[in-house]
CSV table of C-alpha atoms and ligand atoms in Angstrom, one decimal:
chain,number,residue,atom,x,y,z
A,1,MET,CA,-12.5,40.5,-45.7
A,2,ALA,CA,-9.6,42.5,-45.5
A,3,ILE,CA,-11.1,44.9,-43.5
A,4,MET,CA,-12.7,42.0,-41.4
A,5,ALA,CA,-9.6,41.2,-40.4
A,6,LEU,CA,-8.0,44.4,-38.8
A,7,ASN,CA,-12.0,45.3,-37.5
A,8,PRO,CA,-13.0,43.4,-34.4
A,9,LEU,CA,-16.5,44.0,-34.8
A,10,ALA,CA,-16.5,43.0,-38.5
A,11,ARG,CA,-19.0,39.7,-39.0
A,12,VAL,CA,-17.4,36.6,-37.1
A,13,PRO,CA,-14.6,35.2,-40.0
A,14,LYS,CA,-13.9,31.3,-40.4
A,15,PRO,CA,-11.7,30.1,-39.5
A,16,HIS,CA,-8.1,30.6,-41.7
A,17,LEU,CA,-4.3,28.6,-41.1
A,18,HIS,CA,-1.2,30.0,-42.4
A,19,PHE,CA,0.2,27.1,-42.7
A,20,SER,CA,3.9,26.9,-45.0
A,21,LEU,CA,5.8,23.4,-44.9
A,22,SER,CA,9.6,23.3,-46.9
A,23,ILE,CA,8.7,20.4,-50.1
A,24,PRO,CA,11.3,18.7,-51.4
A,25,HIS,CA,10.9,18.3,-55.1
A,26,ARG,CA,9.0,15.7,-56.8
A,27,SER,CA,9.1,14.4,-60.2
A,28,SER,CA,6.7,15.7,-61.3
A,29,SER,CA,5.2,12.0,-62.9
A,30,SER,CA,4.3,10.5,-59.6
A,31,SER,CA,1.2,10.6,-59.7
A,32,SER,CA,0.2,10.1,-55.8
A,33,PHE,CA,2.3,12.9,-54.3
A,34,SER,CA,1.2,14.6,-51.5
A,35,PRO,CA,2.2,17.0,-49.1
A,36,GLN,CA,1.1,14.5,-46.2
A,37,SER,CA,2.4,11.8,-47.5
A,38,ILE,CA,6.4,12.6,-47.7
A,39,LEU,CA,7.0,14.3,-44.1
A,40,ASN,CA,8.2,11.9,-41.4
A,41,PRO,CA,5.8,10.7,-38.2
A,42,SER,CA,7.0,13.2,-36.2
A,43,ARG,CA,7.1,16.5,-38.7
A,44,ARG,CA,3.2,15.2,-39.9
A,45,ARG,CA,3.0,15.0,-35.4
A,46,ARG,CA,3.9,19.1,-35.0
A,47,ALA,CA,1.9,19.7,-38.2
A,48,ALA,CA,-1.0,18.2,-36.7
A,49,SER,CA,-0.8,19.8,-33.7
A,50,PHE,CA,0.0,22.9,-34.9
A,51,MET,CA,-3.0,23.7,-36.9
A,52,ALA,CA,-4.7,21.7,-33.9
A,53,SER,CA,-3.7,25.0,-32.5
A,54,ALA,CA,-4.0,27.2,-34.7
A,55,SER,CA,-7.2,26.6,-35.4
A,56,LEU,CA,-8.9,25.9,-31.6
A,57,TYR,CA,-11.5,28.2,-30.4
A,58,HIS,CA,-11.2,30.7,-33.1
A,59,LYS,CA,-14.5,31.4,-33.8
A,60,GLU,CA,-14.5,31.4,-30.1
A,61,LEU,CA,-12.2,34.5,-29.1
A,62,ALA,CA,-13.7,35.9,-32.2
A,63,ALA,CA,-17.3,36.1,-31.5
A,64,ALA,CA,-15.8,37.0,-28.3
A,65,LYS,CA,-13.6,39.8,-30.0
A,66,LYS,CA,-17.3,40.9,-31.3
A,67,ALA,CA,-19.2,40.8,-28.3
A,68,ALA,CA,-17.3,43.0,-26.1
A,69,SER,CA,-15.9,45.7,-28.6
A,70,LEU,CA,-20.2,46.6,-28.4
A,71,ALA,CA,-20.4,46.0,-25.5
A,72,ALA,CA,-17.6,48.9,-25.0
A,73,ARG,CA,-19.5,50.7,-27.6
A,74,LEU,CA,-22.4,50.6,-25.0
A,75,CYS,CA,-20.3,52.1,-22.1
A,76,GLN,CA,-18.8,54.7,-24.2
A,77,THR,CA,-22.0,55.5,-25.2
A,78,VAL,CA,-22.8,56.0,-21.2
A,79,GLN,CA,-19.7,57.4,-20.4
A,80,LYS,CA,-19.8,60.3,-22.0
A,81,ALA,CA,-23.0,61.5,-21.0
A,82,ILE,CA,-24.3,59.7,-17.4
A,83,LEU,CA,-27.8,60.2,-16.0
A,84,VAL,CA,-28.2,60.6,-11.7
A,85,SER,CA,-30.4,58.2,-12.1
A,86,ASP,CA,-28.2,55.5,-14.0
A,87,VAL,CA,-26.0,54.4,-11.2
A,88,GLN,CA,-27.5,52.1,-9.0
A,89,SER,CA,-26.3,50.6,-5.4
A,90,LYS,CA,-25.9,47.0,-4.9
A,91,ALA,CA,-27.1,44.9,-1.5
A,92,ASP,CA,-23.4,44.9,-1.0
A,93,LYS,CA,-23.0,48.8,-1.3
A,94,SER,CA,-21.4,48.5,-4.6
A,95,PRO,CA,-22.5,50.8,-7.3
A,96,VAL,CA,-23.8,49.3,-10.9
A,97,THR,CA,-25.1,51.1,-13.5
A,98,VAL,CA,-27.1,50.7,-16.8
A,99,ALA,CA,-23.9,50.5,-18.3
A,100,ASP,CA,-22.6,46.6,-16.5
A,101,TYR,CA,-26.3,46.0,-17.4
A,102,GLY,CA,-26.6,46.5,-20.4
A,103,SER,CA,-22.9,45.7,-21.7
A,104,GLN,CA,-23.7,42.3,-19.6
A,105,ALA,CA,-27.1,41.7,-22.2
A,106,VAL,CA,-25.2,42.7,-25.0
A,107,VAL,CA,-22.2,40.7,-24.5
A,108,SER,CA,-24.7,37.5,-23.3
A,109,LEU,CA,-27.0,38.9,-26.7
A,110,VAL,CA,-23.6,38.6,-29.3
A,111,LEU,CA,-22.1,35.3,-28.0
A,112,LYS,CA,-25.2,33.1,-28.3
A,113,MET,CA,-26.1,35.0,-32.0
A,114,GLU,CA,-22.1,33.9,-33.7
A,115,LEU,CA,-22.2,31.2,-31.8
A,116,PRO,CA,-26.2,29.3,-32.4
A,117,SER,CA,-24.6,25.6,-32.4
A,118,GLU,CA,-23.1,25.7,-29.1
A,119,SER,CA,-24.5,25.7,-25.5
A,120,PHE,CA,-24.0,28.3,-23.7
A,121,SER,CA,-23.1,29.1,-19.7
A,122,LEU,CA,-22.5,32.1,-19.0
A,123,VAL,CA,-20.4,33.0,-15.5
A,124,ALA,CA,-21.0,36.8,-15.4
A,125,GLU,CA,-21.4,39.4,-12.1
A,126,GLU,CA,-25.3,40.7,-12.1
A,127,ASP,CA,-28.2,39.9,-12.1
A,128,SER,CA,-32.3,41.0,-12.6
A,129,GLY,CA,-33.1,41.1,-9.0
A,130,ASP,CA,-33.4,45.1,-8.4
A,131,LEU,CA,-34.3,45.8,-12.3
A,132,CYS,CA,-37.5,43.9,-11.1
A,133,ASN,CA,-38.0,45.7,-8.0
A,134,ASP,CA,-40.4,48.6,-7.6
A,135,GLY,CA,-39.0,51.3,-9.6
A,136,GLY,CA,-36.5,49.5,-11.9
A,137,GLN,CA,-39.3,50.0,-14.8
A,138,ASP,CA,-38.3,52.9,-15.8
A,139,THR,CA,-33.8,51.8,-16.1
A,140,LEU,CA,-35.3,48.5,-17.2
A,141,LYS,CA,-36.6,50.4,-20.0
A,142,ARG,CA,-33.0,52.7,-21.0
A,143,ILE,CA,-31.0,49.7,-20.7
A,144,THR,CA,-33.3,47.6,-23.3
A,145,LYS,CA,-32.7,51.2,-25.2
A,146,LEU,CA,-29.1,51.2,-25.2
A,147,VAL,CA,-29.3,47.2,-25.8
A,148,ASN,CA,-30.5,48.3,-29.5
A,149,ASP,CA,-28.9,51.4,-30.7
A,150,THR,CA,-25.0,48.9,-30.0
A,151,LEU,CA,-27.1,45.6,-31.3
A,152,SER,CA,-28.1,47.8,-34.5
A,153,MET,CA,-25.2,50.3,-34.3
A,154,ASP,CA,-23.0,46.6,-35.8
A,155,GLY,CA,-24.9,46.7,-38.8
A,156,THR,CA,-24.9,43.3,-38.9
A,157,TYR,CA,-27.5,42.1,-36.5
A,158,ASN,CA,-31.2,42.2,-37.5
A,159,ILE,CA,-33.4,42.6,-34.4
A,160,THR,CA,-35.3,44.2,-31.4
A,161,VAL,CA,-35.7,43.2,-28.2
A,162,SER,CA,-37.9,43.6,-25.1
A,163,GLU,CA,-37.4,44.5,-21.8
A,164,GLU,CA,-37.8,40.5,-21.2
A,165,ASP,CA,-35.3,39.5,-23.4
A,166,VAL,CA,-33.3,41.6,-21.7
A,167,LEU,CA,-33.9,41.0,-18.0
A,168,ALA,CA,-33.2,37.1,-19.7
A,169,ALA,CA,-30.2,38.1,-21.3
A,170,ILE,CA,-28.8,39.2,-18.1
A,171,ASP,CA,-30.1,36.4,-16.6
A,172,SER,CA,-28.3,34.1,-18.2
A,173,GLY,CA,-24.9,34.8,-16.6
A,174,LYS,CA,-26.1,33.0,-14.0
A,175,SER,CA,-24.9,29.6,-14.3
A,176,GLU,CA,-21.8,28.5,-11.2
A,177,GLY,CA,-18.6,27.3,-13.7
A,178,GLY,CA,-16.9,24.2,-12.3
A,179,PRO,CA,-14.2,22.0,-13.9
A,180,SER,CA,-16.2,20.5,-16.2
A,181,GLY,CA,-17.7,22.2,-19.7
A,182,GLN,CA,-17.1,25.5,-21.4
A,183,HIS,CA,-17.8,28.5,-19.8
A,184,TRP,CA,-17.9,32.3,-19.7
A,185,VAL,CA,-17.4,34.4,-17.8
A,186,LEU,CA,-18.1,38.1,-17.7
A,187,ASP,CA,-17.5,41.0,-16.1
A,188,PRO,CA,-19.0,43.7,-17.7
A,189,ILE,CA,-17.5,46.5,-16.4
A,190,ASP,CA,-14.3,45.8,-14.8
A,191,GLY,CA,-13.5,49.1,-12.1
A,192,THR,CA,-17.0,50.8,-12.7
A,193,LYS,CA,-15.5,53.1,-9.5
A,194,GLY,CA,-14.0,53.5,-11.9
A,195,PHE,CA,-16.0,54.0,-14.8
A,196,LEU,CA,-18.2,56.8,-12.2
A,197,ARG,CA,-15.2,58.5,-11.7
A,198,GLY,CA,-14.2,59.0,-15.7
A,199,ASP,CA,-11.2,56.5,-15.9
A,200,GLN,CA,-10.0,53.1,-16.2
A,201,TYR,CA,-11.9,49.7,-16.5
A,202,ALA,CA,-12.7,47.2,-18.6
A,203,ILE,CA,-15.4,44.9,-20.3
A,204,ALA,CA,-13.3,41.7,-19.2
A,205,LEU,CA,-14.9,38.0,-20.7
A,206,ALA,CA,-12.8,34.2,-20.8
A,207,LEU,CA,-13.0,31.3,-21.6
A,208,LEU,CA,-13.7,28.2,-19.1
A,209,ASP,CA,-12.6,24.4,-20.6
A,210,GLU,CA,-12.4,22.4,-18.1
A,211,GLY,CA,-11.7,25.0,-16.1
A,212,LYS,CA,-9.3,26.1,-17.4
A,213,VAL,CA,-9.0,29.7,-18.8
A,214,VAL,CA,-9.0,28.9,-22.6
A,215,LEU,CA,-8.9,32.4,-23.7
A,216,GLY,CA,-10.0,36.0,-22.6
A,217,VAL,CA,-10.2,39.6,-23.9
A,218,LEU,CA,-10.4,42.4,-22.4
A,219,ALA,CA,-11.9,46.5,-23.4
A,220,CYS,CA,-11.0,49.2,-22.2
A,221,PRO,CA,-12.3,52.7,-23.3
A,222,ASN,CA,-9.8,54.3,-21.6
A,223,LEU,CA,-6.2,53.1,-21.6
A,224,PRO,CA,-4.3,54.3,-23.7
A,225,LEU,CA,-2.5,53.3,-27.0
A,226,GLY,CA,1.3,54.6,-25.1
A,227,SER,CA,1.9,52.9,-21.8
A,228,ILE,CA,0.7,54.1,-19.4
A,229,GLY,CA,3.6,53.7,-16.3
A,230,ASN,CA,5.3,55.9,-18.8
A,231,PRO,CA,3.9,57.8,-20.4
A,232,ASP,CA,6.0,60.1,-23.0
A,233,LYS,CA,5.4,63.0,-25.7
A,234,ASP,CA,4.4,59.7,-28.6
A,235,ALA,CA,1.7,60.7,-30.3
A,236,SER,CA,0.3,56.9,-29.7
A,237,GLN,CA,-1.0,58.7,-26.0
A,238,ASN,CA,-3.6,61.0,-28.2
A,239,GLN,CA,-5.6,57.9,-28.8
A,240,THR,CA,-7.2,56.0,-26.6
A,241,GLY,CA,-8.6,52.5,-27.0
A,242,CYS,CA,-7.0,49.1,-26.1
A,243,LEU,CA,-8.4,46.0,-27.2
A,244,PHE,CA,-6.1,42.7,-25.6
A,245,SER,CA,-6.9,38.9,-26.8
A,246,ALA,CA,-5.2,35.5,-26.2
A,247,LYS,CA,-6.0,31.3,-27.3
A,248,ILE,CA,-4.6,29.3,-24.9
A,249,GLY,CA,-0.6,29.3,-26.2
A,250,CYS,CA,-0.1,31.3,-28.9
A,251,GLY,CA,0.2,34.5,-27.3
A,252,THR,CA,-1.3,38.1,-26.3
A,253,ASP,CA,-2.3,40.8,-29.0
A,254,MET,CA,-3.3,43.9,-28.8
A,255,GLN,CA,-5.3,46.4,-31.2
A,256,LEU,CA,-7.4,50.1,-31.8
A,257,LEU,CA,-11.2,49.2,-29.9
A,258,ASN,CA,-12.3,50.8,-32.9
A,259,GLY,CA,-10.3,48.5,-35.4
A,260,SER,CA,-6.4,48.0,-36.8
A,261,THR,CA,-4.0,45.5,-37.1
A,262,PRO,CA,-3.1,43.2,-34.1
A,263,ASN,CA,0.2,43.3,-33.4
A,264,ARG,CA,2.4,41.0,-30.0
A,265,ILE,CA,2.4,42.3,-27.5
A,266,HIS,CA,4.5,41.1,-24.5
A,267,VAL,CA,5.4,41.9,-20.6
A,268,THR,CA,9.1,43.2,-20.1
A,269,THR,CA,11.8,41.5,-19.8
A,270,ILE,CA,13.5,43.1,-16.5
A,271,GLU,CA,15.1,40.7,-14.6
A,272,ASN,CA,16.5,44.3,-11.9
A,273,PRO,CA,13.3,43.9,-10.0
A,274,ALA,CA,14.7,48.1,-8.8
A,275,ASP,CA,13.5,48.7,-12.1
A,276,ALA,CA,10.5,47.4,-11.4
A,277,SER,CA,7.1,49.5,-11.8
A,278,ILE,CA,3.8,48.0,-9.9
A,279,PHE,CA,0.2,49.0,-10.5
A,280,GLU,CA,-2.3,49.0,-7.3
A,281,SER,CA,-5.7,49.7,-7.4
A,282,TYR,CA,-6.6,52.7,-7.6
A,283,GLU,CA,-9.5,51.9,-4.5
A,284,ALA,CA,-7.2,51.6,-1.2
A,285,ALA,CA,-10.2,49.7,-0.1
A,286,HIS,CA,-9.8,46.7,-2.9
A,287,SER,CA,-5.9,47.4,-1.8
A,288,GLN,CA,-4.1,47.1,1.0
A,289,HIS,CA,-1.7,49.6,0.1
A,290,ASP,CA,1.2,49.7,2.7
A,291,LEU,CA,1.5,46.0,2.2
A,292,SER,CA,2.9,47.1,-1.9
A,293,SER,CA,4.6,49.9,-0.2
A,294,SER,CA,6.9,47.4,2.2
A,295,ILE,CA,6.9,44.9,-0.9
A,296,ALA,CA,8.8,47.5,-3.0
A,297,GLN,CA,10.7,48.8,-0.5
A,298,LYS,CA,12.4,45.3,0.1
A,299,LEU,CA,12.7,44.9,-3.6
A,300,GLY,CA,14.1,48.3,-3.6
A,301,VAL,CA,12.0,49.0,-6.1
A,302,ARG,CA,12.3,52.8,-7.8
A,303,ALA,CA,9.2,54.5,-9.0
A,304,PRO,CA,6.6,55.3,-6.8
A,305,PRO,CA,3.0,53.1,-7.5
A,306,VAL,CA,1.1,53.5,-10.2
A,307,ARG,CA,-3.0,52.7,-9.3
A,308,ILE,CA,-5.1,52.2,-11.5
A,309,ASP,CA,-9.1,50.8,-11.8
A,310,SER,CA,-9.6,47.5,-13.7
A,311,GLN,CA,-8.7,44.4,-14.6
A,312,ALA,CA,-6.7,46.8,-17.9
A,313,LYS,CA,-3.6,47.0,-14.9
A,314,TYR,CA,-3.2,43.1,-16.6
A,315,GLY,CA,-2.9,44.5,-20.2
A,316,ALA,CA,-0.4,47.2,-19.7
A,317,LEU,CA,1.5,44.6,-17.9
A,318,ALA,CA,1.6,42.5,-20.9
A,319,ARG,CA,2.2,44.8,-23.0
A,320,GLY,CA,5.7,45.8,-20.7
A,321,ASP,CA,4.1,48.9,-19.0
A,322,GLY,CA,5.0,47.7,-16.2
A,323,ALA,CA,6.9,44.7,-14.1
A,324,ILE,CA,4.1,43.8,-11.3
A,325,TYR,CA,0.8,43.6,-10.1
A,326,LEU,CA,-0.5,43.6,-6.4
A,327,ARG,CA,-4.0,43.2,-4.8
A,328,PHE,CA,-3.7,42.8,-1.9
A,329,PRO,CA,-7.7,42.8,-0.4
A,330,ARG,CA,-9.2,43.2,3.2
A,331,PRO,CA,-9.2,39.6,5.0
A,332,GLY,CA,-12.3,37.7,4.8
A,333,TYR,CA,-13.5,39.3,0.9
A,334,ARG,CA,-12.8,36.4,-1.9
A,335,GLU,CA,-12.1,37.8,-5.5
A,336,LYS,CA,-14.5,36.4,-7.6
A,337,ILE,CA,-13.7,34.5,-10.8
A,338,TRP,CA,-14.7,37.3,-13.7
A,339,ASP,CA,-12.0,40.1,-11.9
A,340,HIS,CA,-9.0,38.0,-13.1
A,341,ALA,CA,-10.0,35.3,-15.6
A,342,ALA,CA,-9.7,37.3,-18.9
A,343,GLY,CA,-6.7,39.5,-17.1
A,344,CYS,CA,-5.0,36.0,-16.6
A,345,ILE,CA,-4.1,35.6,-19.7
A,346,VAL,CA,-4.3,38.3,-21.7
A,347,VAL,CA,-1.0,38.4,-19.5
A,348,SER,CA,0.3,35.7,-20.9
A,349,GLY,CA,3.8,35.6,-21.0
A,350,GLY,CA,4.2,36.8,-17.1
A,351,VAL,CA,2.6,34.6,-14.5
A,352,ALA,CA,-0.2,35.0,-11.7
A,353,THR,CA,-0.3,33.2,-8.2
A,354,ASP,CA,-2.4,33.7,-5.1
A,355,ALA,CA,0.2,35.5,-2.1
A,356,ALA,CA,2.2,32.0,-1.4
A,357,GLY,CA,2.7,30.8,-5.5
A,358,ASN,CA,-0.3,28.4,-5.9
A,359,ASP,CA,-1.7,28.9,-9.7
A,360,LEU,CA,-4.9,30.7,-9.7
A,361,ASP,CA,-7.7,28.1,-10.0
A,362,PHE,CA,-10.9,28.9,-11.8
A,363,SER,CA,-12.2,25.7,-11.6
A,364,LYS,CA,-14.2,26.4,-8.2
A,365,GLY,CA,-17.4,28.0,-9.2
A,366,ARG,CA,-18.3,32.1,-8.7
A,367,TYR,CA,-14.9,32.0,-6.7
A,368,LEU,CA,-11.2,32.1,-6.5
A,369,ASP,CA,-9.6,30.4,-3.2
A,370,LEU,CA,-6.8,32.2,-2.8
A,371,ASP,CA,-4.2,32.4,-0.1
A,372,THR,CA,-3.9,35.9,0.8
A,373,GLY,CA,-3.6,38.2,-2.6
A,374,ILE,CA,-2.7,38.5,-5.5
A,375,VAL,CA,1.0,38.7,-7.5
A,376,VAL,CA,1.1,39.1,-10.7
A,377,THR,CA,5.7,39.6,-12.8
A,378,ASN,CA,7.1,37.8,-14.9
A,379,LYS,CA,8.8,34.6,-14.3
A,380,LYS,CA,12.4,36.4,-13.5
A,381,LEU,CA,10.7,38.5,-10.7
A,382,MET,CA,8.7,35.4,-9.8
A,383,PRO,CA,10.9,34.1,-6.9
A,384,SER,CA,11.9,37.5,-5.8
A,385,LEU,CA,8.8,38.8,-5.5
A,386,LEU,CA,6.8,36.4,-3.4
A,387,ASN,CA,9.9,35.7,-1.1
A,388,ALA,CA,9.5,40.1,-0.3
A,389,VAL,CA,5.7,39.4,-0.2
A,390,GLN,CA,6.2,36.8,2.5
A,391,ASP,CA,8.6,38.1,4.7
A,392,ALA,CA,6.4,42.1,4.3
A,393,LEU,CA,2.9,39.5,5.3
A,394,LYS,CA,5.0,37.9,8.2
A,395,GLU,CA,6.6,42.3,9.3
A,396,LYS,CA,3.3,43.4,9.0
A,397,ILE,CA,1.8,39.9,11.2
A,398,GLN,CA,4.0,41.3,14.2
A,399,ASN,CA,3.4,44.7,14.0
A,400,ALA,CA,0.3,43.5,14.6
A,401,ALA,CA,1.4,41.6,17.2
A,402,LEU,CA,2.4,44.4,19.5
A,403,LEU,CA,-0.5,46.7,18.6
B,501,A3P,N1,-13.2,45.3,-0.2
B,501,A3P,C1,-13.0,44.9,-2.4
B,501,A3P,N2,-11.9,44.5,-1.6
B,501,A3P,C2,-11.7,43.4,-3.0
B,501,A3P,N3,-11.8,44.5,-3.6
B,501,A3P,C3,-13.0,44.3,-4.0
B,501,A3P,C4,-13.8,45.0,-3.2
B,501,A3P,N4,-14.6,45.3,-3.4
B,501,A3P,C5,-15.0,45.7,-4.9
B,501,A3P,N5,-13.7,45.0,-5.5
B,501,A3P,C6,-14.0,43.6,-6.3
B,501,A3P,O1,-13.0,45.0,-7.0
B,501,A3P,C7,-13.3,45.4,-8.5
B,501,A3P,C8,-12.5,46.5,-9.3
B,501,A3P,O2,-10.9,46.4,-9.1
B,501,A3P,P1,-10.2,47.1,-9.5
B,501,A3P,O3,-9.8,47.3,-7.6
B,501,A3P,O4,-8.9,46.5,-9.9
B,501,A3P,O5,-10.6,48.2,-10.1
B,501,A3P,C9,-14.6,45.3,-8.5
B,501,A3P,O6,-15.1,44.9,-9.5
B,501,A3P,P2,-16.0,45.4,-10.6
B,501,A3P,O7,-16.0,47.4,-10.3
B,501,A3P,O8,-17.1,44.9,-10.9
B,501,A3P,O9,-17.7,45.5,-9.4
B,501,A3P,C10,-14.7,44.7,-7.6
B,501,A3P,O10,-15.3,43.1,-8.3
B,502,MG,MG1,-19.3,45.3,-9.8
B,503,MG,MG1,-15.4,43.8,-11.4
B,504,MG,MG1,-18.1,44.4,-12.6
């Protein structure tokens, strides 16, 4: 049991409630003694709410950690020796690899096996369309082998899946999500371009309940255990592979992907914007870097921006590696919920809004409807950040009108 608690790949444990109350001494002659009977009503309500939040989504979070950790193993196997034939281009010209498909199949299969009694709805990035076209057969064979090898590595599943099972698992991600019921939200590899470069990427999995993100997991196989904003000498830089997990109202934990005790992490507490460091996309096509520079200048930020692929940015922010994440796609780009759902809850002590300061709304289906961009920081810095964002946006429009 001790080992299971440390390893995200262990069988999903039953909820354990560590719940202690100070109970006044009662004479042993009392026959009707019970802790509940001696609590006053308000303490009883608080105790009940504590017990409810501790057990709420407990088994779902454990299943999500296990699914994302196994998917991360598949991705690491592929990244170590990627073949030219492992990479394809989607209709929108973005890359997709056997690892994106394999990761999606593994997460879908593991969630269904770990939570057999729950109804299953998954909103995920990939679909099997291109694998069913002419020429997709060899790729599908390779993905199926990767999925079976990964499931058998775990040692707790005694199954072999067929190519049809893999196609069905991938296509179970076609749900539209929405404001009612529960929906899993998955980006099987967020940052596919980073994955192909050998840089950062993340397996990002979240659960929506009645339109709200209630838990999230980010597996970041290439993220160092030590800070990326401020890499220093300490030995933790040599260890890579982080698993972030968060449950609504319960804070965020981080542990090593290959198993370690989860540690509670916190966003930075800095209040002076000049001390902030800013994270943004590595890919200039994904976010307007000139807008970030203009915002940094207005805030007086001294450090140069840190450019990282994927929702690893949210994970790094959640543990205080940096203070601000800025994302400004070109006009017309529509953000998808799987690119932000897990990240937003993982950065639990911070705030994520659009450029106008509105909360991100994950209840509208597969897309996020936003005003202009996404900004993330701690609660103290948000007001000055939003002012700087508005000024920079106005300035950019005025400058464009002058040209
Ligand atoms: N033109 C664009 N503008 C903004 N985001 C884009 C984009 N094209 C692709 N993306 C999204 O940017 C994500 C990667 O984010 P980042 O830049 O932070 O690494 C991609 O996720 P995938 O890699 O899962 O496709 C994709 O959804
Ligand atoms: Mg993609
Ligand atoms: Mg993505
Ligand atoms: Mg992706």
